[in-house]
PDB file of C-alpha atoms in Angstrom:
ATOM      1  CA  ALA A1444       2.299  21.131  -0.332  1.00  0.00           C
ATOM      2  CA  GLN A1445       5.833  20.078   1.022  1.00  0.00           C
ATOM      3  CA  SER A1446       8.643  21.583  -0.456  1.00  0.00           C
ATOM      4  CA  VAL A1447      12.694  21.493   0.389  1.00  0.00           C
ATOM      5  CA  THR A1448      14.981  24.662  -0.084  1.00  0.00           C
ATOM      6  CA  GLN A1449      18.990  24.070   0.000  1.00  0.00           C
ATOM      7  CA  LEU A1450      20.886  27.385   0.438  1.00  0.00           C
ATOM      8  CA  GLY A1451      24.009  27.427  -1.233  1.00  0.00           C
ATOM      9  CA  SER A1452      23.994  25.108  -4.810  1.00  0.00           C
ATOM     10  CA  HIS A1453      27.754  25.297  -4.472  1.00  0.00           C
ATOM     11  CA  VAL A1454      29.960  25.347  -0.889  1.00  0.00           C
ATOM     12  CA  SER A1455      33.523  24.899  -0.819  1.00  0.00           C
ATOM     13  CA  VAL A1456      35.731  24.195   2.029  1.00  0.00           C
ATOM     14  CA  SER A1457      39.346  23.449   3.085  1.00  0.00           C
ATOM     15  CA  GLU A1458      40.402  20.414   4.022  1.00  0.00           C
ATOM     16  CA  GLY A1459      39.988  19.684   8.107  1.00  0.00           C
ATOM     17  CA  ALA A1460      37.247  22.265   8.299  1.00  0.00           C
ATOM     18  CA  LEU A1461      33.749  22.125   9.545  1.00  0.00           C
ATOM     19  CA  VAL A1462      31.317  21.564   6.773  1.00  0.00           C
ATOM     20  CA  LEU A1463      28.120  22.991   6.947  1.00  0.00           C
ATOM     21  CA  LEU A1464      24.842  22.469   4.093  1.00  0.00           C
ATOM     22  CA  ARG A1465      21.949  23.815   5.012  1.00  0.00           C
ATOM     23  CA  CYS A1466      18.306  22.283   4.466  1.00  0.00           C
ATOM     24  CA  ASN A1467      15.021  23.964   5.608  1.00  0.00           C
ATOM     25  CA  TYR A1468      11.592  22.404   4.729  1.00  0.00           C
ATOM     26  CA  SER A1469       8.228  23.594   4.511  1.00  0.00           C
ATOM     27  CA  SER A1470       5.221  21.376   5.621  1.00  0.00           C
ATOM     28  CA  SER A1471       2.004  21.250   7.630  1.00  0.00           C
ATOM     29  CA  VAL A1472       3.033  18.294   9.582  1.00  0.00           C
ATOM     30  CA  PRO A1473       6.937  17.277  10.745  1.00  0.00           C
ATOM     31  CA  PRO A1474       8.285  15.061   8.189  1.00  0.00           C
ATOM     32  CA  TYR A1475      10.629  12.667   7.559  1.00  0.00           C
ATOM     33  CA  LEU A1476      14.040  14.252   6.755  1.00  0.00           C
ATOM     34  CA  PHE A1477      16.745  12.366   4.920  1.00  0.00           C
ATOM     35  CA  TRP A1478      20.035  13.670   3.336  1.00  0.00           C
ATOM     36  CA  TYR A1479      21.874  11.795   0.667  1.00  0.00           C
ATOM     37  CA  VAL A1480      25.133  11.877  -1.114  1.00  0.00           C
ATOM     38  CA  GLN A1481      25.811  11.362  -4.765  1.00  0.00           C
ATOM     39  CA  TYR A1482      28.814  11.013  -6.108  1.00  0.00           C
ATOM     40  CA  PRO A1483      29.167  11.778  -9.840  1.00  0.00           C
ATOM     41  CA  ASN A1484      27.436   9.211 -12.153  1.00  0.00           C
ATOM     42  CA  GLN A1485      26.234   7.151  -9.171  1.00  0.00           C
ATOM     43  CA  GLY A1486      22.524   6.805  -7.715  1.00  0.00           C
ATOM     44  CA  LEU A1487      22.157   8.441  -3.973  1.00  0.00           C
ATOM     45  CA  GLN A1488      23.296   6.956  -0.835  1.00  0.00           C
ATOM     46  CA  LEU A1489      21.570   7.533   2.615  1.00  0.00           C
ATOM     47  CA  LEU A1490      23.798   9.086   5.075  1.00  0.00           C
ATOM     48  CA  LEU A1491      21.461   9.682   7.298  1.00  0.00           C
ATOM     49  CA  LYS A1492      17.619   9.985   8.250  1.00  0.00           C
ATOM     50  CA  TYR A1493      15.363  11.231  10.816  1.00  0.00           C
ATOM     51  CA  THR A1494      11.671   9.999  11.364  1.00  0.00           C
ATOM     52  CA  THR A1495      11.264  10.127  15.213  1.00  0.00           C
ATOM     53  CA  GLY A1496      13.096  10.291  18.793  1.00  0.00           C
ATOM     54  CA  ALA A1497      15.889  12.466  19.168  1.00  0.00           C
ATOM     55  CA  THR A1498      16.383  15.370  17.080  1.00  0.00           C
ATOM     56  CA  LEU A1499      20.022  14.805  16.647  1.00  0.00           C
ATOM     57  CA  VAL A1500      21.050  12.544  14.394  1.00  0.00           C
ATOM     58  CA  LYS A1501      23.890  10.831  13.536  1.00  0.00           C
ATOM     59  CA  GLY A1502      24.971   9.107  10.066  1.00  0.00           C
ATOM     60  CA  ILE A1503      27.566   7.543   8.053  1.00  0.00           C
ATOM     61  CA  ASN A1504      31.150   9.002   7.526  1.00  0.00           C
ATOM     62  CA  GLY A1505      30.910  11.279  10.656  1.00  0.00           C
ATOM     63  CA  PHE A1506      28.103  13.186   9.508  1.00  0.00           C
ATOM     64  CA  GLU A1507      25.484  14.414  11.173  1.00  0.00           C
ATOM     65  CA  ALA A1508      21.856  16.443  11.263  1.00  0.00           C
ATOM     66  CA  GLU A1509      20.271  18.404  13.555  1.00  0.00           C
ATOM     67  CA  PHE A1510      16.035  18.906  13.485  1.00  0.00           C
ATOM     68  CA  LYS A1511      14.697  21.718  14.662  1.00  0.00           C
ATOM     69  CA  LYS A1512      10.905  22.146  14.509  1.00  0.00           C
ATOM     70  CA  SER A1513      10.834  25.820  15.097  1.00  0.00           C
ATOM     71  CA  GLU A1514      13.601  26.590  12.186  1.00  0.00           C
ATOM     72  CA  THR A1515      12.003  23.863  10.132  1.00  0.00           C
ATOM     73  CA  SER A1516      15.479  23.007   9.385  1.00  0.00           C
ATOM     74  CA  PHE A1517      17.534  20.085   9.240  1.00  0.00           C
ATOM     75  CA  HIS A1518      21.335  21.482   8.435  1.00  0.00           C
ATOM     76  CA  LEU A1519      24.104  18.546   7.725  1.00  0.00           C
ATOM     77  CA  THR A1520      27.321  19.111   9.338  1.00  0.00           C
ATOM     78  CA  LYS A1521      30.745  17.615   9.621  1.00  0.00           C
ATOM     79  CA  PRO A1522      33.541  18.732  12.201  1.00  0.00           C
ATOM     80  CA  SER A1523      36.563  18.147   9.560  1.00  0.00           C
ATOM     81  CA  ALA A1524      36.087  17.772   6.014  1.00  0.00           C
ATOM     82  CA  HIS A1525      37.978  15.110   4.263  1.00  0.00           C
ATOM     83  CA  MET A1526      38.634  15.248   0.621  1.00  0.00           C
ATOM     84  CA  SER A1527      36.579  12.215  -0.137  1.00  0.00           C
ATOM     85  CA  ASP A1528      33.726  14.097   0.860  1.00  0.00           C
ATOM     86  CA  ALA A1529      33.315  16.084  -2.135  1.00  0.00           C
ATOM     87  CA  ALA A1530      29.906  15.079  -3.816  1.00  0.00           C
ATOM     88  CA  GLU A1531      26.493  16.348  -4.260  1.00  0.00           C
ATOM     89  CA  TYR A1532      24.139  16.313  -1.454  1.00  0.00           C
ATOM     90  CA  PHE A1533      20.191  16.327  -1.377  1.00  0.00           C
ATOM     91  CA  CYS A1534      18.134  16.710   1.648  1.00  0.00           C
ATOM     92  CA  ALA A1535      14.419  15.567   1.310  1.00  0.00           C
ATOM     93  CA  VAL A1536      11.464  14.967   3.014  1.00  0.00           C
ATOM     94  CA  SER A1537       8.561  12.163   3.140  1.00  0.00           C
ATOM     95  CA  ASP A1538       4.992  13.165   4.068  1.00  0.00           C
ATOM     96  CA  PRO A1539       5.099  10.823   7.617  1.00  0.00           C
ATOM     97  CA  TYR A1540       1.508   9.820   6.714  1.00  0.00           C
ATOM     98  CA  GLY A1541       2.615   8.095   4.095  1.00  0.00           C
ATOM     99  CA  GLY A1542       4.765   6.526   6.034  1.00  0.00           C
ATOM    100  CA  SER A1543       7.974   5.415   4.690  1.00  0.00           C
ATOM    101  CA  GLN A1544       6.583   4.244   1.466  1.00  0.00           C
ATOM    102  CA  GLY A1545       6.050   7.720   0.970  1.00  0.00           C
ATOM    103  CA  ASN A1546       8.146   9.559  -2.069  1.00  0.00           C
ATOM    104  CA  LEU A1547      10.455  11.584  -1.118  1.00  0.00           C
ATOM    105  CA  ILE A1548      10.758  15.706  -2.081  1.00  0.00           C
ATOM    106  CA  PHE A1549      14.474  15.828  -2.514  1.00  0.00           C
ATOM    107  CA  GLY A1550      15.875  19.822  -2.701  1.00  0.00           C
ATOM    108  CA  LYS A1551      18.155  20.432  -5.156  1.00  0.00           C
ATOM    109  CA  GLY A1552      20.904  19.967  -4.214  1.00  0.00           C
ATOM    110  CA  THR A1553      24.230  21.634  -3.107  1.00  0.00           C
ATOM    111  CA  LYS A1554      27.722  20.539  -4.144  1.00  0.00           C
ATOM    112  CA  LEU A1555      30.279  20.347  -2.006  1.00  0.00           C
ATOM    113  CA  SER A1556      34.103  21.013  -2.779  1.00  0.00           C
ATOM    114  CA  VAL A1557      36.972  20.433  -0.738  1.00  0.00           C
ATOM    115  CA  LYS A1558      40.279  22.117  -0.891  1.00  0.00           C
ATOM    116  CA  PRO A1559      43.349  20.400   0.021  1.00  0.00           C
TER     117      PRO A1559
ATOM    118  CA  GLY B1242      22.651  -2.925   3.487  1.00  0.00           C
ATOM    119  CA  ALA B1243      20.350  -3.663   0.843  1.00  0.00           C
ATOM    120  CA  VAL B1244      20.949  -3.784  -2.672  1.00  0.00           C
ATOM    121  CA  VAL B1245      19.516  -2.323  -6.403  1.00  0.00           C
ATOM    122  CA  SER B1246      20.966  -2.525  -9.022  1.00  0.00           C
ATOM    123  CA  GLN B1247      20.085  -1.041 -12.637  1.00  0.00           C
ATOM    124  CA  HIS B1248      20.459  -1.891 -16.473  1.00  0.00           C
ATOM    125  CA  PRO B1249      22.006  -0.799 -18.523  1.00  0.00           C
ATOM    126  CA  SER B1250      24.320   1.710 -16.553  1.00  0.00           C
ATOM    127  CA  ARG B1251      24.887   3.635 -19.760  1.00  0.00           C
ATOM    128  CA  VAL B1252      22.840   3.544 -23.063  1.00  0.00           C
ATOM    129  CA  ILE B1253      22.964   5.409 -26.555  1.00  0.00           C
ATOM    130  CA  CYS B1254      19.639   5.305 -28.717  1.00  0.00           C
ATOM    131  CA  LYS B1255      19.121   6.339 -31.962  1.00  0.00           C
ATOM    132  CA  SER B1256      16.083   8.961 -31.893  1.00  0.00           C
ATOM    133  CA  GLY B1257      12.616   7.247 -32.466  1.00  0.00           C
ATOM    134  CA  THR B1258      14.062   4.330 -30.963  1.00  0.00           C
ATOM    135  CA  SER B1259      12.942   3.021 -27.737  1.00  0.00           C
ATOM    136  CA  VAL B1260      14.996   1.849 -24.749  1.00  0.00           C
ATOM    137  CA  LYS B1261      14.003  -0.516 -21.400  1.00  0.00           C
ATOM    138  CA  ILE B1262      15.774   0.177 -17.976  1.00  0.00           C
ATOM    139  CA  GLU B1263      15.436  -2.680 -15.859  1.00  0.00           C
ATOM    140  CA  CYS B1264      15.836  -1.896 -11.968  1.00  0.00           C
ATOM    141  CA  ARG B1265      16.292  -5.054  -9.853  1.00  0.00           C
ATOM    142  CA  SER B1266      15.990  -5.085  -4.936  1.00  0.00           C
ATOM    143  CA  LEU B1267      18.646  -8.279  -5.080  1.00  0.00           C
ATOM    144  CA  ASP B1268      18.530  -8.850  -1.732  1.00  0.00           C
ATOM    145  CA  PHE B1269      14.651  -7.894  -0.419  1.00  0.00           C
ATOM    146  CA  GLN B1270      11.169  -7.958  -2.142  1.00  0.00           C
ATOM    147  CA  ALA B1271      10.591  -4.301  -2.904  1.00  0.00           C
ATOM    148  CA  THR B1272       6.422  -4.153  -3.642  1.00  0.00           C
ATOM    149  CA  THR B1273       6.587  -0.457  -4.133  1.00  0.00           C
ATOM    150  CA  MET B1274       9.666   1.167  -6.559  1.00  0.00           C
ATOM    151  CA  PHE B1275      10.130   4.658  -7.720  1.00  0.00           C
ATOM    152  CA  TRP B1276      10.904   6.147 -10.977  1.00  0.00           C
ATOM    153  CA  TYR B1277      13.403   9.547 -11.046  1.00  0.00           C
ATOM    154  CA  ARG B1278      14.614  11.669 -13.574  1.00  0.00           C
ATOM    155  CA  GLN B1279      17.388  14.043 -13.070  1.00  0.00           C
ATOM    156  CA  PHE B1280      18.627  16.548 -15.425  1.00  0.00           C
ATOM    157  CA  PRO B1281      22.642  17.540 -15.367  1.00  0.00           C
ATOM    158  CA  LYS B1282      23.144  19.402 -12.159  1.00  0.00           C
ATOM    159  CA  GLN B1283      19.462  19.454 -11.226  1.00  0.00           C
ATOM    160  CA  SER B1284      17.570  17.363  -8.353  1.00  0.00           C
ATOM    161  CA  LEU B1285      15.432  14.201  -8.988  1.00  0.00           C
ATOM    162  CA  MET B1286      12.022  14.890 -10.088  1.00  0.00           C
ATOM    163  CA  LEU B1287       9.332  11.952  -9.749  1.00  0.00           C
ATOM    164  CA  MET B1288       8.366  10.607 -12.234  1.00  0.00           C
ATOM    165  CA  ALA B1289       6.350   7.752 -10.927  1.00  0.00           C
ATOM    166  CA  THR B1290       5.312   4.778  -8.466  1.00  0.00           C
ATOM    167  CA  SER B1291       5.338   1.633  -9.606  1.00  0.00           C
ATOM    168  CA  ASN B1292       3.330  -0.750  -7.450  1.00  0.00           C
ATOM    169  CA  GLU B1293       3.812  -4.649  -8.187  1.00  0.00           C
ATOM    170  CA  GLY B1294       0.561  -6.111  -9.422  1.00  0.00           C
ATOM    171  CA  SER B1295      -1.043  -2.777 -10.321  1.00  0.00           C
ATOM    172  CA  LYS B1296      -0.536   0.183 -12.402  1.00  0.00           C
ATOM    173  CA  ALA B1297       1.574   2.786 -11.934  1.00  0.00           C
ATOM    174  CA  THR B1298       1.297   6.059 -10.715  1.00  0.00           C
ATOM    175  CA  TYR B1299       2.623   8.672 -12.641  1.00  0.00           C
ATOM    176  CA  GLU B1300       3.301  12.377 -11.558  1.00  0.00           C
ATOM    177  CA  GLN B1301       1.639  15.321 -13.153  1.00  0.00           C
ATOM    178  CA  GLY B1302       3.465  16.118 -16.390  1.00  0.00           C
ATOM    179  CA  VAL B1303       4.934  12.693 -17.111  1.00  0.00           C
ATOM    180  CA  GLU B1304       3.733  10.826 -20.357  1.00  0.00           C
ATOM    181  CA  LYS B1305       2.174   7.378 -19.357  1.00  0.00           C
ATOM    182  CA  ASP B1306       2.162   6.448 -22.937  1.00  0.00           C
ATOM    183  CA  LYS B1307       5.878   7.369 -23.248  1.00  0.00           C
ATOM    184  CA  PHE B1308       7.245   6.248 -20.159  1.00  0.00           C
ATOM    185  CA  LEU B1309       6.034   2.824 -19.704  1.00  0.00           C
ATOM    186  CA  ILE B1310       6.305   1.135 -16.448  1.00  0.00           C
ATOM    187  CA  ASN B1311       5.944  -2.318 -15.464  1.00  0.00           C
ATOM    188  CA  HIS B1312       6.276  -4.171 -12.124  1.00  0.00           C
ATOM    189  CA  ALA B1313       5.571  -7.648 -12.456  1.00  0.00           C
ATOM    190  CA  SER B1314       7.749  -9.419  -9.984  1.00  0.00           C
ATOM    191  CA  LEU B1315       8.618  -8.575  -6.266  1.00  0.00           C
ATOM    192  CA  THR B1316      11.704  -7.838  -7.469  1.00  0.00           C
ATOM    193  CA  LEU B1317      12.007  -6.169 -10.769  1.00  0.00           C
ATOM    194  CA  SER B1318      10.248  -3.135 -12.191  1.00  0.00           C
ATOM    195  CA  THR B1319      11.117  -1.802 -15.969  1.00  0.00           C
ATOM    196  CA  LEU B1320      10.936   1.311 -17.161  1.00  0.00           C
ATOM    197  CA  THR B1321      10.390   1.618 -21.107  1.00  0.00           C
ATOM    198  CA  VAL B1322      11.313   5.195 -23.011  1.00  0.00           C
ATOM    199  CA  THR B1323       9.078   4.723 -26.471  1.00  0.00           C
ATOM    200  CA  SER B1324      10.342   6.530 -29.090  1.00  0.00           C
ATOM    201  CA  ALA B1325      12.828   8.289 -27.455  1.00  0.00           C
ATOM    202  CA  HIS B1326      13.517  12.166 -28.438  1.00  0.00           C
ATOM    203  CA  PRO B1327      17.201  13.773 -27.585  1.00  0.00           C
ATOM    204  CA  GLU B1328      14.964  15.575 -25.064  1.00  0.00           C
ATOM    205  CA  ASP B1329      14.446  12.523 -23.358  1.00  0.00           C
ATOM    206  CA  SER B1330      18.179  12.227 -22.555  1.00  0.00           C
ATOM    207  CA  SER B1331      18.753  11.985 -19.044  1.00  0.00           C
ATOM    208  CA  PHE B1332      19.840  10.361 -15.791  1.00  0.00           C
ATOM    209  CA  TYR B1333      16.873   7.954 -14.349  1.00  0.00           C
ATOM    210  CA  ILE B1334      17.304   6.337 -11.090  1.00  0.00           C
ATOM    211  CA  CYS B1335      14.936   3.867  -9.345  1.00  0.00           C
ATOM    212  CA  SER B1336      14.501   3.120  -5.954  1.00  0.00           C
ATOM    213  CA  ALA B1337      13.191   0.462  -4.228  1.00  0.00           C
ATOM    214  CA  HIS B1338      11.048   0.389  -0.309  1.00  0.00           C
ATOM    215  CA  GLY B1339      12.460  -1.974   1.144  1.00  0.00           C
ATOM    216  CA  ARG B1340      12.592  -2.397   5.508  1.00  0.00           C
ATOM    217  CA  ASP B1341      12.236   0.930   6.603  1.00  0.00           C
ATOM    218  CA  GLU B1342      14.159   3.157   4.033  1.00  0.00           C
ATOM    219  CA  GLN B1343      14.261   3.470  -0.386  1.00  0.00           C
ATOM    220  CA  TYR B1344      17.468   2.399  -1.462  1.00  0.00           C
ATOM    221  CA  PHE B1345      18.666   4.075  -4.894  1.00  0.00           C
ATOM    222  CA  GLY B1346      20.241   1.828  -7.933  1.00  0.00           C
ATOM    223  CA  PRO B1347      23.169   3.373  -9.485  1.00  0.00           C
ATOM    224  CA  GLY B1348      21.431   5.164 -12.397  1.00  0.00           C
ATOM    225  CA  THR B1349      21.418   5.083 -16.309  1.00  0.00           C
ATOM    226  CA  ARG B1350      22.436   7.537 -18.283  1.00  0.00           C
ATOM    227  CA  LEU B1351      20.379   7.568 -21.250  1.00  0.00           C
ATOM    228  CA  THR B1352      21.826   9.436 -24.301  1.00  0.00           C
ATOM    229  CA  VAL B1353      19.666   9.689 -27.692  1.00  0.00           C
ATOM    230  CA  THR B1354      20.882  10.805 -30.874  1.00  0.00           C
TER     231      THR B1354
END
């Protein structure tokens, strides 16, 4: 069965500092990988996704993530944090054999706080 | 990008009553929609997969008679929480599959008193 582990339920960084949110997955086959952001009392917004091809994926708002098969990881990074980045971030996987129709399995989420 | 709406955004109901939540894909047709539940400070848990024109597929542990799902058209799926109890209070989020990814609705906050 697939699972997603997000290390650190809460990450705090200073404005302008590097953001690193960790995500590891377990799957018998390389899955599709996603990062979503959720602002309070709102739904999820897709930041970026990896399906096939280039392992370094660039997303919206300056975020990027790198798929490392050998480490079964898909960590999310941003070079310089902005106050507006404060939110909850979810890593998710889906079964590639289910195609993009497959349901998503989410990690527990990481709350990012940005200090001025 | 594609837009998915949910209505209502927030609802308060009394214990024992039923509540219907609508999920609409506004600019695309979705043969598959998903319903998730999110408890405070927790992740999203898939409740069921809604397929247009057929019965929904429920995840283990989700009562299909309590959480009724209807996907009568390619742009609308509804979730009805029947005989709601305080423990059903939660944030319910739908998503619709369109193009090559899932698009999420803004969520519905249900409070059962």
